[in-house]
């Protein structure tokens, strides 16, 4: 799906598109890849040494027991699930933000950091950048392969959207997916 800042439909006007295009054309390989396919991490809850593991750039990754971080090149999004949003996890969030500020210190423009909790209205900034995989039908999609109760709980968890999931987009352009 078109979730990177270069491919997404989240920019406000033609000037924003021009700035991102110029940034892409003048970037190194790592920055260019981040603009096309932003890394999305699930973060372990160890405040001393948080571990970062890649997760799918899908809305079904938004589980309540996760701390997630999306590096969208021009923005860093830190999302806390409802089960990890308490003060007891503030040290982990502070460490993650400190780590990422250090890792992005030489980046221009400096990314804006946004942190929010599951259910917060500002979380839409992250959700809008994810593939709406919850819309995929069984048996192809991840949600479609889940048990009925889990699937219905997950379906009610997401806001309605006009965006196609990756599988819906592939079907629309008539590309068959391998089994």
PDB file of N, CA and C in Angstrom, residues 2 6 21 29 40-41 49 57-58 61 67 87 94 102 113 116 120 124-126 153:
ATOM      1  N   UNK A   2       0.324   2.333  -0.335  1.00  0.00           N
ATOM      2  CA  UNK A   2       1.090   3.573  -0.424  1.00  0.00           C
ATOM      3  C   UNK A   2       1.127   4.249   0.940  1.00  0.00           C
ATOM      4  N   UNK A   6       6.504   9.521   0.570  1.00  0.00           N
ATOM      5  CA  UNK A   6       6.627   9.822  -0.851  1.00  0.00           C
ATOM      6  C   UNK A   6       5.447   9.282  -1.648  1.00  0.00           C
ATOM      7  N   UNK A  21       9.663  15.237  -2.886  1.00  0.00           N
ATOM      8  CA  UNK A  21      10.344  14.744  -4.091  1.00  0.00           C
ATOM      9  C   UNK A  21      11.808  15.154  -4.102  1.00  0.00           C
ATOM     10  N   UNK A  29      20.651   6.191  -0.027  1.00  0.00           N
ATOM     11  CA  UNK A  29      19.807   5.006  -0.168  1.00  0.00           C
ATOM     12  C   UNK A  29      18.957   4.768   1.076  1.00  0.00           C
ATOM     13  N   UNK A  40       8.633   0.033  10.758  1.00  0.00           N
ATOM     14  CA  UNK A  40       7.639  -0.010  11.824  1.00  0.00           C
ATOM     15  C   UNK A  40       8.110  -1.041  12.832  1.00  0.00           C
ATOM     16  N   UNK A  41       8.295  -0.615  14.077  1.00  0.00           N
ATOM     17  CA  UNK A  41       8.892  -1.472  15.094  1.00  0.00           C
ATOM     18  C   UNK A  41       7.952  -1.709  16.264  1.00  0.00           C
ATOM     19  N   UNK A  49      17.145  -1.654  28.227  1.00  0.00           N
ATOM     20  CA  UNK A  49      17.644  -2.042  26.912  1.00  0.00           C
ATOM     21  C   UNK A  49      16.480  -2.456  26.002  1.00  0.00           C
ATOM     22  N   UNK A  57       3.566  -3.254   8.328  1.00  0.00           N
ATOM     23  CA  UNK A  57       3.068  -1.876   8.263  1.00  0.00           C
ATOM     24  C   UNK A  57       1.550  -1.893   8.061  1.00  0.00           C
ATOM     25  N   UNK A  58       0.878  -2.666   8.927  1.00  0.00           N
ATOM     26  CA  UNK A  58      -0.561  -2.891   8.839  1.00  0.00           C
ATOM     27  C   UNK A  58      -1.246  -2.436  10.106  1.00  0.00           C
ATOM     28  N   UNK A  61      -1.341  -4.559  13.358  1.00  0.00           N
ATOM     29  CA  UNK A  61      -0.209  -4.564  14.286  1.00  0.00           C
ATOM     30  C   UNK A  61      -0.516  -3.765  15.551  1.00  0.00           C
ATOM     31  N   UNK A  67       3.998  -1.524  22.311  1.00  0.00           N
ATOM     32  CA  UNK A  67       4.548  -0.186  22.156  1.00  0.00           C
ATOM     33  C   UNK A  67       5.142  -0.184  20.749  1.00  0.00           C
ATOM     34  N   UNK A  87       1.766   4.844  33.630  1.00  0.00           N
ATOM     35  CA  UNK A  87       2.997   5.510  34.071  1.00  0.00           C
ATOM     36  C   UNK A  87       4.143   4.528  34.287  1.00  0.00           C
ATOM     37  N   UNK A  94      10.394   7.025  27.345  1.00  0.00           N
ATOM     38  CA  UNK A  94      11.445   8.047  27.378  1.00  0.00           C
ATOM     39  C   UNK A  94      12.737   7.518  26.751  1.00  0.00           C
ATOM     40  N   UNK A 102      18.585  10.364  19.095  1.00  0.00           N
ATOM     41  CA  UNK A 102      20.007  10.184  18.818  1.00  0.00           C
ATOM     42  C   UNK A 102      20.254   9.642  17.422  1.00  0.00           C
ATOM     43  N   UNK A 113       8.462  14.527  16.425  1.00  0.00           N
ATOM     44  CA  UNK A 113       8.141  13.344  17.225  1.00  0.00           C
ATOM     45  C   UNK A 113       6.740  13.508  17.792  1.00  0.00           C
ATOM     46  N   UNK A 116       1.448   9.087  21.294  1.00  0.00           N
ATOM     47  CA  UNK A 116       0.050   9.022  21.670  1.00  0.00           C
ATOM     48  C   UNK A 116      -0.306   7.622  22.133  1.00  0.00           C
ATOM     49  N   UNK A 120      -6.570   7.573  21.504  1.00  0.00           N
ATOM     50  CA  UNK A 120      -6.393   9.023  21.482  1.00  0.00           C
ATOM     51  C   UNK A 120      -6.731   9.536  20.077  1.00  0.00           C
ATOM     52  N   UNK A 124      -4.770   8.956  15.020  1.00  0.00           N
ATOM     53  CA  UNK A 124      -5.127   8.888  13.597  1.00  0.00           C
ATOM     54  C   UNK A 124      -3.924   9.229  12.713  1.00  0.00           C
ATOM     55  N   UNK A 125      -2.975  10.015  13.238  1.00  0.00           N
ATOM     56  CA  UNK A 125      -1.769  10.347  12.484  1.00  0.00           C
ATOM     57  C   UNK A 125      -1.005   9.085  12.130  1.00  0.00           C
ATOM     58  N   UNK A 126      -0.985   8.120  13.028  1.00  0.00           N
ATOM     59  CA  UNK A 126      -0.315   6.852  12.751  1.00  0.00           C
ATOM     60  C   UNK A 126      -1.209   5.929  11.923  1.00  0.00           C
ATOM     61  N   UNK A 153     -13.964  -8.592  17.232  1.00  0.00           N
ATOM     62  CA  UNK A 153     -13.394  -7.591  18.140  1.00  0.00           C
ATOM     63  C   UNK A 153     -12.445  -6.677  17.371  1.00  0.00           C
TER      64      UNK A 153
END
